[in-house]
C-alpha cells in the first residue's frame, strides 16, 4: 500500500506511523527523521538543511526531493510505503507524482489528513519527548514513559527536539497553513483524501485511519 500522512506539526503523524507501519507491513518514511539524521551525521544535506529546520522553515524542495527519491528506490519500498511529512508543498506533490509515474511501481493510493486544532498541537509539541536511541515518541502528560526521562523500549534518555520551543512551533504552524494546507484540495480533487479526527486517544485515531484505508481499498 502507498500512503501519505498529512497534518500540521504535532498532529500525530509520527505517533500513528509507528503503529501503521506494523499494521500495513510497509516502511515508514519520515522526511523529518531523514533530515534530522543527515544533520546529526553532518552530511552535505544535513549542513544545508540545519538552518531551515532550526527556524521552523521548510528545507528547499530540491534537497528534499533528492533525499526522498533515493529512499523510495530502496528495495524495502517495492511493496509500498508510508510517507510522513512529505509531500509538504504543491511542487513536492507534483514531483512525487512524476517520480512514481517514471518508476512505474504505482502511484499514491491514499492520503490521510489528521485534523487537530492548532492550540492543541502547541500543547502537544511543548510536551513532546523523543527517545535518543530508538526514536520512540512520548508526551510528558499524554504518553509519559514509565520511568521519567527514559525510553520504555530501549532505556535510552529522552530528548526535546530543537524546533519544539514555542516561537519555532508557531513559525512551523504558519508554514503549514501557507505551504502545506493547499495540498488538501489537491488530493481531494483526485479522490485520494480521507480526513481523520486526530484529537482522540492515539489508539482510537489508529483505528479510524485503518478503517478509512480499508474503505478505500
Ligand atoms: P517533521 O519532523 O516532519 O515535523 P512536523 O511535520 O512538524 O511534525 P512533527 O514531527 O512535529 O509532529 P507529528 O505530526 O509527527 O506529531 P507526533 O506524532 O510527534 O519536520 C521537521 C522539520 O523538517 C520541518 O520543520 C522542516 O524544516 C523539515 N522538513 C521535514 N519534511 C520536509 C519536507 N517535506 N519539505 C521541506 N522541509 C521538511 O506527536 C506530537 C506529540 O503529541 C508527541 O509528544 C505525542 O506523544 C503526542 N501525541 C500524538 N498523538 C496524540 C494524541 N492522539 N493525543 C495526545 N497526544 C498525542
PDB file of C-alpha atoms and ligand atoms in Angstrom:
ATOM      1  CA  UNK A   1       0.000   0.000   0.000  1.00  0.00           C
ATOM      2  CA  UNK A   2       1.252   3.516  -0.836  1.00  0.00           C
ATOM      3  CA  UNK A   3       0.038   6.057   1.705  1.00  0.00           C
ATOM      4  CA  UNK A   4       0.902   9.641   2.683  1.00  0.00           C
ATOM      5  CA  UNK A   5       0.037  11.132   6.083  1.00  0.00           C
ATOM      6  CA  UNK A   6      -0.660  14.871   6.160  1.00  0.00           C
ATOM      7  CA  UNK A   7      -1.341  17.148   9.101  1.00  0.00           C
ATOM      8  CA  UNK A   8       0.080  20.100  10.980  1.00  0.00           C
ATOM      9  CA  UNK A   9       3.169  19.726  13.169  1.00  0.00           C
ATOM     10  CA  UNK A  10       2.168  17.777  16.268  1.00  0.00           C
ATOM     11  CA  UNK A  11      -0.986  16.289  14.760  1.00  0.00           C
ATOM     12  CA  UNK A  12       0.342  12.788  15.472  1.00  0.00           C
ATOM     13  CA  UNK A  13       1.835  11.725  12.123  1.00  0.00           C
ATOM     14  CA  UNK A  14       4.906  10.153  13.728  1.00  0.00           C
ATOM     15  CA  UNK A  15       2.900   8.525  16.532  1.00  0.00           C
ATOM     16  CA  UNK A  16       0.451   6.994  14.071  1.00  0.00           C
ATOM     17  CA  UNK A  17       3.217   5.929  11.685  1.00  0.00           C
ATOM     18  CA  UNK A  18       4.783   3.768  14.414  1.00  0.00           C
ATOM     19  CA  UNK A  19       1.526   1.777  14.554  1.00  0.00           C
ATOM     20  CA  UNK A  20       0.644   1.849  10.861  1.00  0.00           C
ATOM     21  CA  UNK A  21       3.990   0.592   9.548  1.00  0.00           C
ATOM     22  CA  UNK A  22       3.488  -2.621  11.554  1.00  0.00           C
ATOM     23  CA  UNK A  23      -0.183  -2.980  10.695  1.00  0.00           C
ATOM     24  CA  UNK A  24       0.337  -2.288   6.974  1.00  0.00           C
ATOM     25  CA  UNK A  25       3.730  -4.030   6.690  1.00  0.00           C
ATOM     26  CA  UNK A  26       5.367  -1.148   4.818  1.00  0.00           C
ATOM     27  CA  UNK A  27       8.359   1.064   5.708  1.00  0.00           C
ATOM     28  CA  UNK A  28       7.742   4.360   7.484  1.00  0.00           C
ATOM     29  CA  UNK A  29       9.487   7.147   5.595  1.00  0.00           C
ATOM     30  CA  UNK A  30       9.616  10.360   7.631  1.00  0.00           C
ATOM     31  CA  UNK A  31      11.210  13.283   5.806  1.00  0.00           C
ATOM     32  CA  UNK A  32      11.826  14.978   9.170  1.00  0.00           C
ATOM     33  CA  UNK A  33      13.616  11.902  10.588  1.00  0.00           C
ATOM     34  CA  UNK A  34      15.737  11.551   7.429  1.00  0.00           C
ATOM     35  CA  UNK A  35      16.713  15.221   7.630  1.00  0.00           C
ATOM     36  CA  UNK A  36      17.486  15.063  11.388  1.00  0.00           C
ATOM     37  CA  UNK A  37      19.642  12.013  10.732  1.00  0.00           C
ATOM     38  CA  UNK A  38      21.517  13.910   7.989  1.00  0.00           C
ATOM     39  CA  UNK A  39      22.047  16.840  10.395  1.00  0.00           C
ATOM     40  CA  UNK A  40      23.307  14.502  13.138  1.00  0.00           C
ATOM     41  CA  UNK A  41      25.756  12.852  10.720  1.00  0.00           C
ATOM     42  CA  UNK A  42      26.926  16.221   9.391  1.00  0.00           C
ATOM     43  CA  UNK A  43      26.375  15.286   5.743  1.00  0.00           C
ATOM     44  CA  UNK A  44      26.239  17.888   2.987  1.00  0.00           C
ATOM     45  CA  UNK A  45      22.427  17.623   3.021  1.00  0.00           C
ATOM     46  CA  UNK A  46      22.374  17.968   6.805  1.00  0.00           C
ATOM     47  CA  UNK A  47      24.580  21.061   6.760  1.00  0.00           C
ATOM     48  CA  UNK A  48      22.359  22.655   4.090  1.00  0.00           C
ATOM     49  CA  UNK A  49      19.113  21.762   5.910  1.00  0.00           C
ATOM     50  CA  UNK A  50      20.002  22.642   9.503  1.00  0.00           C
ATOM     51  CA  UNK A  51      19.345  26.398   9.443  1.00  0.00           C
ATOM     52  CA  UNK A  52      15.939  25.989   7.799  1.00  0.00           C
ATOM     53  CA  UNK A  53      14.925  23.354  10.337  1.00  0.00           C
ATOM     54  CA  UNK A  54      16.090  25.363  13.340  1.00  0.00           C
ATOM     55  CA  UNK A  55      13.998  28.331  12.141  1.00  0.00           C
ATOM     56  CA  UNK A  56      10.931  26.141  11.514  1.00  0.00           C
ATOM     57  CA  UNK A  57      11.059  26.792   7.763  1.00  0.00           C
ATOM     58  CA  UNK A  58      10.804  24.201   5.024  1.00  0.00           C
ATOM     59  CA  UNK A  59      14.020  22.817   3.577  1.00  0.00           C
ATOM     60  CA  UNK A  60      14.184  23.709  -0.164  1.00  0.00           C
ATOM     61  CA  UNK A  61      12.260  21.323  -2.396  1.00  0.00           C
ATOM     62  CA  UNK A  62      15.235  20.202  -4.494  1.00  0.00           C
ATOM     63  CA  UNK A  63      17.125  18.965  -1.420  1.00  0.00           C
ATOM     64  CA  UNK A  64      14.134  17.103  -0.017  1.00  0.00           C
ATOM     65  CA  UNK A  65      13.193  15.604  -3.372  1.00  0.00           C
ATOM     66  CA  UNK A  66      16.645  14.137  -3.943  1.00  0.00           C
ATOM     67  CA  UNK A  67      16.538  12.546  -0.488  1.00  0.00           C
ATOM     68  CA  UNK A  68      13.052  11.063  -0.968  1.00  0.00           C
ATOM     69  CA  UNK A  69      13.837   9.808  -4.478  1.00  0.00           C
ATOM     70  CA  UNK A  70      16.815   7.896  -3.130  1.00  0.00           C
ATOM     71  CA  UNK A  71      14.823   6.443  -0.204  1.00  0.00           C
ATOM     72  CA  UNK A  72      11.931   5.276  -2.415  1.00  0.00           C
ATOM     73  CA  UNK A  73      14.383   3.409  -4.633  1.00  0.00           C
ATOM     74  CA  UNK A  74      15.448   1.139  -1.761  1.00  0.00           C
ATOM     75  CA  UNK A  75      14.392  -2.494  -2.008  1.00  0.00           C
ATOM     76  CA  UNK A  76      12.114  -2.369   1.042  1.00  0.00           C
ATOM     77  CA  UNK A  77       9.795   0.030  -0.833  1.00  0.00           C
ATOM     78  CA  UNK A  78       8.825  -2.491  -3.521  1.00  0.00           C
ATOM     79  CA  UNK A  79       5.555  -3.407  -1.782  1.00  0.00           C
ATOM     80  CA  UNK A  80       4.637   0.127  -0.727  1.00  0.00           C
ATOM     81  CA  UNK A  81       5.456   2.762   1.870  1.00  0.00           C
ATOM     82  CA  UNK A  82       4.033   5.185   4.376  1.00  0.00           C
ATOM     83  CA  UNK A  83       5.168   8.766   3.827  1.00  0.00           C
ATOM     84  CA  UNK A  84       5.164  11.069   6.886  1.00  0.00           C
ATOM     85  CA  UNK A  85       5.832  14.785   6.373  1.00  0.00           C
ATOM     86  CA  UNK A  86       6.258  14.514   2.610  1.00  0.00           C
ATOM     87  CA  UNK A  87       4.947  15.950   0.343  1.00  0.00           C
ATOM     88  CA  UNK A  88       4.646  19.328   2.009  1.00  0.00           C
ATOM     89  CA  UNK A  89       4.326  21.751  -0.918  1.00  0.00           C
ATOM     90  CA  UNK A  90       2.440  21.600  -4.211  1.00  0.00           C
ATOM     91  CA  UNK A  91       5.786  21.387  -6.018  1.00  0.00           C
ATOM     92  CA  UNK A  92       6.736  18.326  -3.910  1.00  0.00           C
ATOM     93  CA  UNK A  93       3.340  16.697  -4.578  1.00  0.00           C
ATOM     94  CA  UNK A  94       3.673  17.191  -8.328  1.00  0.00           C
ATOM     95  CA  UNK A  95       7.264  15.951  -8.277  1.00  0.00           C
ATOM     96  CA  UNK A  96       6.187  12.838  -6.356  1.00  0.00           C
ATOM     97  CA  UNK A  97       3.531  12.101  -8.983  1.00  0.00           C
ATOM     98  CA  UNK A  98       6.114  12.396 -11.762  1.00  0.00           C
ATOM     99  CA  UNK A  99       8.649  10.287  -9.883  1.00  0.00           C
ATOM    100  CA  UNK A 100       6.165   7.462  -9.260  1.00  0.00           C
ATOM    101  CA  UNK A 101       4.957   7.572 -12.839  1.00  0.00           C
ATOM    102  CA  UNK A 102       8.523   7.329 -14.153  1.00  0.00           C
ATOM    103  CA  UNK A 103       9.346   4.444 -11.841  1.00  0.00           C
ATOM    104  CA  UNK A 104       6.220   2.531 -12.901  1.00  0.00           C
ATOM    105  CA  UNK A 105       5.680   0.910  -9.490  1.00  0.00           C
ATOM    106  CA  UNK A 106       2.253   2.516  -8.948  1.00  0.00           C
ATOM    107  CA  UNK A 107       1.077   5.924  -7.763  1.00  0.00           C
ATOM    108  CA  UNK A 108      -0.088   7.228  -4.419  1.00  0.00           C
ATOM    109  CA  UNK A 109      -3.232   5.369  -3.305  1.00  0.00           C
ATOM    110  CA  UNK A 110      -4.317   7.103  -0.088  1.00  0.00           C
ATOM    111  CA  UNK A 111      -3.732  10.456   1.597  1.00  0.00           C
ATOM    112  CA  UNK A 112      -4.802  10.649   5.246  1.00  0.00           C
ATOM    113  CA  UNK A 113      -5.069  14.092   6.821  1.00  0.00           C
ATOM    114  CA  UNK A 114      -5.051  14.312  10.634  1.00  0.00           C
ATOM    115  CA  UNK A 115      -7.200  17.180  11.910  1.00  0.00           C
ATOM    116  CA  UNK A 116      -6.141  18.699  15.265  1.00  0.00           C
ATOM    117  CA  UNK A 117      -6.854  22.304  16.416  1.00  0.00           C
ATOM    118  CA  UNK A 118      -3.755  24.483  16.338  1.00  0.00           C
ATOM    119  CA  UNK A 119      -3.862  25.317  20.060  1.00  0.00           C
ATOM    120  CA  UNK A 120      -3.820  21.583  20.867  1.00  0.00           C
ATOM    121  CA  UNK A 121      -0.711  20.991  18.791  1.00  0.00           C
ATOM    122  CA  UNK A 122       1.163  23.741  20.648  1.00  0.00           C
ATOM    123  CA  UNK A 123       0.494  21.829  23.897  1.00  0.00           C
ATOM    124  CA  UNK A 124       1.439  18.509  22.299  1.00  0.00           C
ATOM    125  CA  UNK A 125       4.738  19.751  20.880  1.00  0.00           C
ATOM    126  CA  UNK A 126       5.660  21.629  24.053  1.00  0.00           C
ATOM    127  CA  UNK A 127       5.478  18.325  25.969  1.00  0.00           C
ATOM    128  CA  UNK A 128       6.924  16.009  23.326  1.00  0.00           C
ATOM    129  CA  UNK A 129       9.970  13.913  24.203  1.00  0.00           C
ATOM    130  CA  UNK A 130      11.740  11.606  21.753  1.00  0.00           C
ATOM    131  CA  UNK A 131      13.972   8.655  22.557  1.00  0.00           C
ATOM    132  CA  UNK A 132      17.534   9.498  21.559  1.00  0.00           C
ATOM    133  CA  UNK A 133      18.154   5.790  20.924  1.00  0.00           C
ATOM    134  CA  UNK A 134      15.219   4.237  19.042  1.00  0.00           C
ATOM    135  CA  UNK A 135      13.207   7.372  18.199  1.00  0.00           C
ATOM    136  CA  UNK A 136      10.054   6.302  20.069  1.00  0.00           C
ATOM    137  CA  UNK A 137       7.718   9.226  20.835  1.00  0.00           C
ATOM    138  CA  UNK A 138       6.382  10.292  24.240  1.00  0.00           C
ATOM    139  CA  UNK A 139       4.494  13.178  25.778  1.00  0.00           C
ATOM    140  CA  UNK A 140       5.109  14.297  29.361  1.00  0.00           C
ATOM    141  CA  UNK A 141       1.347  14.260  30.060  1.00  0.00           C
ATOM    142  CA  UNK A 142      -0.455  12.311  27.314  1.00  0.00           C
ATOM    143  CA  UNK A 143       2.028   9.455  26.745  1.00  0.00           C
ATOM    144  CA  UNK A 144       4.528   9.523  29.620  1.00  0.00           C
ATOM    145  CA  UNK A 145       7.319   6.936  29.890  1.00  0.00           C
ATOM    146  CA  UNK A 146       7.195   4.529  32.848  1.00  0.00           C
ATOM    147  CA  UNK A 147      10.419   5.998  34.277  1.00  0.00           C
ATOM    148  CA  UNK A 148      10.906   9.756  33.985  1.00  0.00           C
ATOM    149  CA  UNK A 149      13.203  10.722  31.086  1.00  0.00           C
ATOM    150  CA  UNK A 150      13.914   7.118  29.988  1.00  0.00           C
ATOM    151  CA  UNK A 151      12.610   5.174  27.000  1.00  0.00           C
ATOM    152  CA  UNK A 152      10.407   2.181  27.932  1.00  0.00           C
ATOM    153  CA  UNK A 153      11.565   0.281  24.843  1.00  0.00           C
ATOM    154  CA  UNK A 154      15.358   0.681  24.851  1.00  0.00           C
ATOM    155  CA  UNK A 155      16.268   2.528  28.076  1.00  0.00           C
ATOM    156  CA  UNK A 156      17.977   5.444  26.300  1.00  0.00           C
ATOM    157  CA  UNK A 157      17.486   9.025  27.507  1.00  0.00           C
ATOM    158  CA  UNK A 158      14.573  11.071  26.140  1.00  0.00           C
ATOM    159  CA  UNK A 159      15.393  14.357  24.411  1.00  0.00           C
ATOM    160  CA  UNK A 160      13.483  17.502  23.413  1.00  0.00           C
ATOM    161  CA  UNK A 161      13.600  18.461  19.738  1.00  0.00           C
ATOM    162  CA  UNK A 162      15.361  21.758  18.973  1.00  0.00           C
ATOM    163  CA  UNK A 163      12.370  23.033  16.970  1.00  0.00           C
ATOM    164  CA  UNK A 164       9.865  22.371  19.795  1.00  0.00           C
ATOM    165  CA  UNK A 165      10.197  25.733  21.508  1.00  0.00           C
ATOM    166  CA  UNK A 166       7.063  27.860  21.339  1.00  0.00           C
ATOM    167  CA  UNK A 167       8.236  30.559  18.873  1.00  0.00           C
ATOM    168  CA  UNK A 168       9.502  27.902  16.436  1.00  0.00           C
ATOM    169  CA  UNK A 169       6.334  25.844  16.855  1.00  0.00           C
ATOM    170  CA  UNK A 170       4.250  28.875  15.865  1.00  0.00           C
ATOM    171  CA  UNK A 171       6.514  29.523  12.858  1.00  0.00           C
ATOM    172  CA  UNK A 172       6.050  25.881  11.760  1.00  0.00           C
ATOM    173  CA  UNK A 173       2.275  26.186  12.100  1.00  0.00           C
ATOM    174  CA  UNK A 174       2.302  29.289   9.880  1.00  0.00           C
ATOM    175  CA  UNK A 175       4.363  27.426   7.292  1.00  0.00           C
ATOM    176  CA  UNK A 176       1.870  24.544   7.400  1.00  0.00           C
ATOM    177  CA  UNK A 177      -1.093  26.866   6.768  1.00  0.00           C
ATOM    178  CA  UNK A 178       0.611  28.679   3.878  1.00  0.00           C
ATOM    179  CA  UNK A 179       2.527  25.917   2.135  1.00  0.00           C
ATOM    180  CA  UNK A 180       1.096  22.526   3.096  1.00  0.00           C
ATOM    181  CA  UNK A 181      -2.653  23.033   3.703  1.00  0.00           C
ATOM    182  CA  UNK A 182      -3.249  23.677  -0.058  1.00  0.00           C
ATOM    183  CA  UNK A 183      -2.377  20.000  -0.624  1.00  0.00           C
ATOM    184  CA  UNK A 184      -5.707  19.029   0.950  1.00  0.00           C
ATOM    185  CA  UNK A 185      -7.592  20.477  -2.028  1.00  0.00           C
ATOM    186  CA  UNK A 186      -5.041  18.980  -4.451  1.00  0.00           C
ATOM    187  CA  UNK A 187      -5.634  15.438  -3.162  1.00  0.00           C
ATOM    188  CA  UNK A 188      -9.349  15.907  -2.502  1.00  0.00           C
ATOM    189  CA  UNK A 189      -9.881  16.761  -6.192  1.00  0.00           C
ATOM    190  CA  UNK A 190      -8.174  13.487  -7.109  1.00  0.00           C
ATOM    191  CA  UNK A 191     -10.384  11.484  -4.734  1.00  0.00           C
ATOM    192  CA  UNK A 192      -7.418  10.346  -2.591  1.00  0.00           C
ATOM    193  CA  UNK A 193      -8.058  12.347   0.583  1.00  0.00           C
ATOM    194  CA  UNK A 194      -9.579  10.985   3.788  1.00  0.00           C
ATOM    195  CA  UNK A 195      -9.741  13.316   6.806  1.00  0.00           C
ATOM    196  CA  UNK A 196      -9.460  11.787  10.267  1.00  0.00           C
ATOM    197  CA  UNK A 197     -10.109  13.403  13.655  1.00  0.00           C
ATOM    198  CA  UNK A 198      -6.700  13.397  15.346  1.00  0.00           C
ATOM    199  CA  UNK A 199      -7.911  14.606  18.757  1.00  0.00           C
ATOM    200  CA  UNK A 200      -8.943  11.216  20.162  1.00  0.00           C
ATOM    201  CA  UNK A 201      -6.605   8.855  22.054  1.00  0.00           C
ATOM    202  CA  UNK A 202      -3.807   7.539  19.790  1.00  0.00           C
ATOM    203  CA  UNK A 203      -5.255   4.000  19.586  1.00  0.00           C
ATOM    204  CA  UNK A 204      -8.648   5.368  18.525  1.00  0.00           C
ATOM    205  CA  UNK A 205      -7.013   7.552  15.871  1.00  0.00           C
ATOM    206  CA  UNK A 206      -5.143   4.480  14.525  1.00  0.00           C
ATOM    207  CA  UNK A 207      -8.429   2.578  14.348  1.00  0.00           C
ATOM    208  CA  UNK A 208     -10.062   5.383  12.416  1.00  0.00           C
ATOM    209  CA  UNK A 209      -7.168   5.577   9.948  1.00  0.00           C
ATOM    210  CA  UNK A 210      -7.191   1.816   9.354  1.00  0.00           C
ATOM    211  CA  UNK A 211     -10.950   1.919   8.753  1.00  0.00           C
ATOM    212  CA  UNK A 212     -10.504   4.805   6.306  1.00  0.00           C
ATOM    213  CA  UNK A 213      -7.816   2.883   4.406  1.00  0.00           C
ATOM    214  CA  UNK A 214      -9.959  -0.260   4.287  1.00  0.00           C
ATOM    215  CA  UNK A 215     -12.982   1.646   2.996  1.00  0.00           C
ATOM    216  CA  UNK A 216     -10.954   2.928   0.075  1.00  0.00           C
ATOM    217  CA  UNK A 217      -9.101  -0.207  -0.979  1.00  0.00           C
TER     218      UNK A 217
HETATM  219  P1  LIG B   1       8.871  16.914  10.810  1.00  0.00           P
HETATM  220  O1  LIG B   1       9.760  16.090  11.617  1.00  0.00           O
HETATM  221  O2  LIG B   1       8.128  16.326   9.682  1.00  0.00           O
HETATM  222  O3  LIG B   1       7.920  17.653  11.820  1.00  0.00           O
HETATM  223  P2  LIG B   1       6.385  18.098  11.707  1.00  0.00           P
HETATM  224  O4  LIG B   1       5.642  17.867  10.464  1.00  0.00           O
HETATM  225  O5  LIG B   1       6.464  19.495  12.176  1.00  0.00           O
HETATM  226  O6  LIG B   1       5.680  17.100  12.589  1.00  0.00           O
HETATM  227  P3  LIG B   1       6.094  16.653  13.977  1.00  0.00           P
HETATM  228  O7  LIG B   1       7.113  15.563  13.903  1.00  0.00           O
HETATM  229  O8  LIG B   1       6.456  17.857  14.808  1.00  0.00           O
HETATM  230  O9  LIG B   1       4.715  16.145  14.575  1.00  0.00           O
HETATM  231  P4  LIG B   1       3.871  14.831  14.274  1.00  0.00           P
HETATM  232  O10 LIG B   1       2.652  15.186  13.487  1.00  0.00           O
HETATM  233  O11 LIG B   1       4.730  13.717  13.762  1.00  0.00           O
HETATM  234  O12 LIG B   1       3.389  14.540  15.759  1.00  0.00           O
HETATM  235  P5  LIG B   1       3.942  13.446  16.819  1.00  0.00           P
HETATM  236  O13 LIG B   1       3.413  12.105  16.469  1.00  0.00           O
HETATM  237  O14 LIG B   1       5.397  13.612  17.033  1.00  0.00           O
HETATM  238  O15 LIG B   1       9.678  18.170  10.183  1.00  0.00           O
HETATM  239  C1  LIG B   1      10.625  18.888  10.922  1.00  0.00           C
HETATM  240  C2  LIG B   1      11.293  19.905  10.023  1.00  0.00           C
HETATM  241  O16 LIG B   1      11.996  19.223   8.959  1.00  0.00           O
HETATM  242  C3  LIG B   1      10.362  20.873   9.292  1.00  0.00           C
HETATM  243  O17 LIG B   1      10.041  21.992  10.082  1.00  0.00           O
HETATM  244  C4  LIG B   1      11.201  21.243   8.065  1.00  0.00           C
HETATM  245  O18 LIG B   1      12.210  22.174   8.402  1.00  0.00           O
HETATM  246  C5  LIG B   1      11.874  19.927   7.723  1.00  0.00           C
HETATM  247  N1  LIG B   1      11.089  19.111   6.780  1.00  0.00           N
HETATM  248  C6  LIG B   1      10.544  17.884   7.041  1.00  0.00           C
HETATM  249  N2  LIG B   1       9.906  17.437   5.945  1.00  0.00           N
HETATM  250  C7  LIG B   1      10.064  18.369   4.991  1.00  0.00           C
HETATM  251  C8  LIG B   1       9.597  18.473   3.645  1.00  0.00           C
HETATM  252  N3  LIG B   1       8.843  17.507   3.073  1.00  0.00           N
HETATM  253  N4  LIG B   1       9.927  19.583   2.944  1.00  0.00           N
HETATM  254  C9  LIG B   1      10.696  20.558   3.497  1.00  0.00           C
HETATM  255  N5  LIG B   1      11.140  20.529   4.776  1.00  0.00           N
HETATM  256  C10 LIG B   1      10.830  19.442   5.513  1.00  0.00           C
HETATM  257  O19 LIG B   1       3.134  13.921  18.128  1.00  0.00           O
HETATM  258  C11 LIG B   1       3.483  15.134  18.785  1.00  0.00           C
HETATM  259  C12 LIG B   1       3.281  14.948  20.312  1.00  0.00           C
HETATM  260  O20 LIG B   1       1.883  14.719  20.561  1.00  0.00           O
HETATM  261  C13 LIG B   1       4.028  13.746  20.880  1.00  0.00           C
HETATM  262  O21 LIG B   1       4.514  14.093  22.146  1.00  0.00           O
HETATM  263  C14 LIG B   1       2.957  12.643  21.002  1.00  0.00           C
HETATM  264  O22 LIG B   1       3.231  11.780  22.086  1.00  0.00           O
HETATM  265  C15 LIG B   1       1.691  13.483  21.243  1.00  0.00           C
HETATM  266  N6  LIG B   1       0.517  12.857  20.640  1.00  0.00           N
HETATM  267  C16 LIG B   1       0.427  12.238  19.428  1.00  0.00           C
HETATM  268  N7  LIG B   1      -0.829  11.808  19.211  1.00  0.00           N
HETATM  269  C17 LIG B   1      -1.549  12.186  20.310  1.00  0.00           C
HETATM  270  C18 LIG B   1      -2.924  12.043  20.659  1.00  0.00           C
HETATM  271  N8  LIG B   1      -3.801  11.418  19.843  1.00  0.00           N
HETATM  272  N9  LIG B   1      -3.327  12.556  21.839  1.00  0.00           N
HETATM  273  C19 LIG B   1      -2.449  13.194  22.675  1.00  0.00           C
HETATM  274  N10 LIG B   1      -1.132  13.357  22.381  1.00  0.00           N
HETATM  275  C20 LIG B   1      -0.697  12.867  21.205  1.00  0.00           C
END
